[in-house]
C-alpha cells in the first residue's frame, strides 16, 4: 500500500527495495524479498542500515558482503548522501526452534523421530 521504489536484484535472486508500506524503522526503509513457493517473503534489513530517516537505493557486490545505500540520515554532507557498509551477518529468513519431543505419558525423550509443523489452519509449514 505504500511507496515501493529503488529495486535492486542481487545475483543471489534476492530483491532489495525501499518502502514506507511495510513495518519499518521510519521513513523509507530498505527491505529484502526472497522468493518462496507461495510468493515472496519480505524482511526489513533493520538498524543500522535503516534509520528514522529515508534509506533507499541499496547496491551489494557479487558476494553480498559490501554495499552502498543512499540516505538523508543525520550527519551527512548534504540532503541525500551515499554510505558504504559491510554485511557482518546475513539476513536470515529462517526462524530457529529448539526443543525436545517428549512422550506425553512416560515423559521420556523421543529421539530421531520426524516432526511436522502446521499453521493455525492445519497447513503444513515444515
Short mmCIF file of C-alpha atoms in Angstrom, two decimals:
data_model
loop_
_atom_site.label_atom_id
_atom_site.label_comp_id
_atom_site.label_asym_id
_atom_site.label_seq_id
_atom_site.Cartn_x
_atom_site.Cartn_y
_atom_site.Cartn_z
CA UNK A 1 0.00 0.00 0.00
CA UNK A 2 2.94 2.33 0.42
CA UNK A 3 5.64 3.58 -1.90
CA UNK A 4 7.94 0.80 -3.13
CA UNK A 5 10.90 2.07 -5.10
CA UNK A 6 14.60 1.72 -5.95
CA UNK A 7 14.57 -2.04 -6.73
CA UNK A 8 17.84 -3.95 -6.95
CA UNK A 9 18.02 -7.66 -7.76
CA UNK A 10 21.18 -9.31 -6.45
CA UNK A 11 22.66 -12.24 -8.34
CA UNK A 12 21.52 -14.43 -5.40
CA UNK A 13 17.95 -13.76 -6.54
CA UNK A 14 17.05 -11.59 -3.57
CA UNK A 15 15.14 -8.41 -4.36
CA UNK A 16 16.16 -5.32 -2.38
CA UNK A 17 13.84 -2.31 -2.38
CA UNK A 18 12.87 0.76 -0.38
CA UNK A 19 9.37 1.12 1.01
CA UNK A 20 7.27 3.02 3.50
CA UNK A 21 4.45 0.49 3.13
CA UNK A 22 5.81 -2.17 5.49
CA UNK A 23 6.57 -2.01 9.20
CA UNK A 24 9.91 -0.25 9.47
CA UNK A 25 12.25 1.94 11.46
CA UNK A 26 10.99 5.18 9.87
CA UNK A 27 10.63 6.98 6.55
CA UNK A 28 11.72 4.79 3.66
CA UNK A 29 13.39 1.58 4.82
CA UNK A 30 15.34 -1.00 2.83
CA UNK A 31 13.78 -4.46 2.63
CA UNK A 32 14.81 -7.83 1.23
CA UNK A 33 12.33 -10.04 -0.59
CA UNK A 34 13.14 -13.71 -1.09
CA UNK A 35 11.09 -15.91 -3.42
CA UNK A 36 9.21 -18.82 -1.86
CA UNK A 37 6.71 -21.32 -3.24
CA UNK A 38 3.89 -19.06 -2.03
CA UNK A 39 5.30 -15.78 -3.41
CA UNK A 40 7.82 -13.56 -1.66
CA UNK A 41 8.85 -13.30 1.97
CA UNK A 42 9.82 -9.74 2.94
CA UNK A 43 12.16 -8.75 5.76
CA UNK A 44 13.34 -5.34 6.97
CA UNK A 45 17.15 -5.00 6.97
CA UNK A 46 16.92 -3.29 10.37
CA UNK A 47 19.27 -0.84 12.07
CA UNK A 48 21.96 0.38 11.24
CA UNK A 49 21.06 0.01 7.54
CA UNK A 50 17.69 1.62 8.27
CA UNK A 51 17.22 4.73 10.41
CA UNK A 52 14.31 7.01 11.29
CA UNK A 53 15.11 8.96 8.09
CA UNK A 54 14.78 7.82 4.44
CA UNK A 55 17.10 4.94 3.50
CA UNK A 56 16.99 3.74 -0.11
CA UNK A 57 18.91 2.86 -3.27
CA UNK A 58 20.88 -0.13 -2.00
CA UNK A 59 23.58 -1.92 -4.01
CA UNK A 60 25.53 -5.04 -2.98
CA UNK A 61 28.65 -6.56 -4.53
CA UNK A 62 28.53 -10.04 -6.08
CA UNK A 63 29.45 -11.72 -2.77
CA UNK A 64 26.72 -9.80 -0.91
CA UNK A 65 29.23 -8.59 1.70
CA UNK A 66 29.91 -4.96 0.77
CA UNK A 67 27.43 -2.39 -0.43
CA UNK A 68 26.21 1.16 -0.73
CA UNK A 69 22.97 2.88 0.17
CA UNK A 70 21.53 6.37 -0.05
CA UNK A 71 20.06 8.17 2.95
CA UNK A 72 19.17 11.57 4.31
CA UNK A 73 20.16 10.49 7.85
CA UNK A 74 21.76 12.86 10.32
CA UNK A 75 25.49 13.54 9.96
CA UNK A 76 25.64 13.60 6.16
CA UNK A 77 27.29 16.19 3.92
CA UNK A 78 24.12 17.13 2.01
CA UNK A 79 20.47 16.19 1.78
CA UNK A 80 20.84 12.66 0.37
CA UNK A 81 24.23 11.04 0.78
CA UNK A 82 25.83 7.73 -0.25
CA UNK A 83 27.04 5.44 2.54
CA UNK A 84 29.25 2.36 2.29
CA UNK A 85 28.53 -0.64 4.52
CA UNK A 86 29.76 -4.17 5.20
CA UNK A 87 27.35 -7.01 5.90
CA UNK A 88 28.52 -8.69 9.10
CA UNK A 89 25.67 -11.18 9.39
CA UNK A 90 23.46 -12.39 6.54
CA UNK A 91 19.75 -11.63 6.88
CA UNK A 92 18.04 -14.90 7.68
CA UNK A 93 14.51 -15.78 6.66
CA UNK A 94 14.64 -18.86 8.87
CA UNK A 95 13.40 -18.89 12.44
CA UNK A 96 15.30 -21.07 14.84
CA UNK A 97 13.46 -23.51 17.05
CA UNK A 98 14.88 -25.69 19.78
CA UNK A 99 13.02 -28.21 21.84
CA UNK A 100 12.58 -31.83 22.86
CA UNK A 101 9.98 -34.28 21.67
CA UNK A 102 8.62 -35.94 24.81
CA UNK A 103 6.19 -38.81 25.24
CA UNK A 104 3.08 -37.35 26.88
CA UNK A 105 2.50 -40.42 29.10
CA UNK A 106 6.01 -41.52 30.11
CA UNK A 107 7.77 -38.14 29.82
CA UNK A 108 10.63 -39.94 28.03
CA UNK A 109 12.53 -38.05 25.32
CA UNK A 110 11.77 -39.39 21.84
CA UNK A 111 14.88 -39.45 19.63
CA UNK A 112 15.21 -39.40 15.84
CA UNK A 113 11.51 -39.01 15.10
CA UNK A 114 10.23 -36.89 12.19
CA UNK A 115 8.22 -33.83 13.21
CA UNK A 116 5.78 -31.74 11.17
CA UNK A 117 4.83 -28.13 11.93
CA UNK A 118 1.40 -26.84 10.99
CA UNK A 119 -0.03 -23.34 10.90
CA UNK A 120 -3.22 -22.45 12.79
CA UNK A 121 -5.33 -23.60 9.83
CA UNK A 122 -3.66 -27.02 9.74
CA UNK A 123 -1.46 -26.26 6.73
CA UNK A 124 1.99 -27.85 6.65
CA UNK A 125 4.73 -25.30 7.43
CA UNK A 126 7.78 -27.56 7.74
#
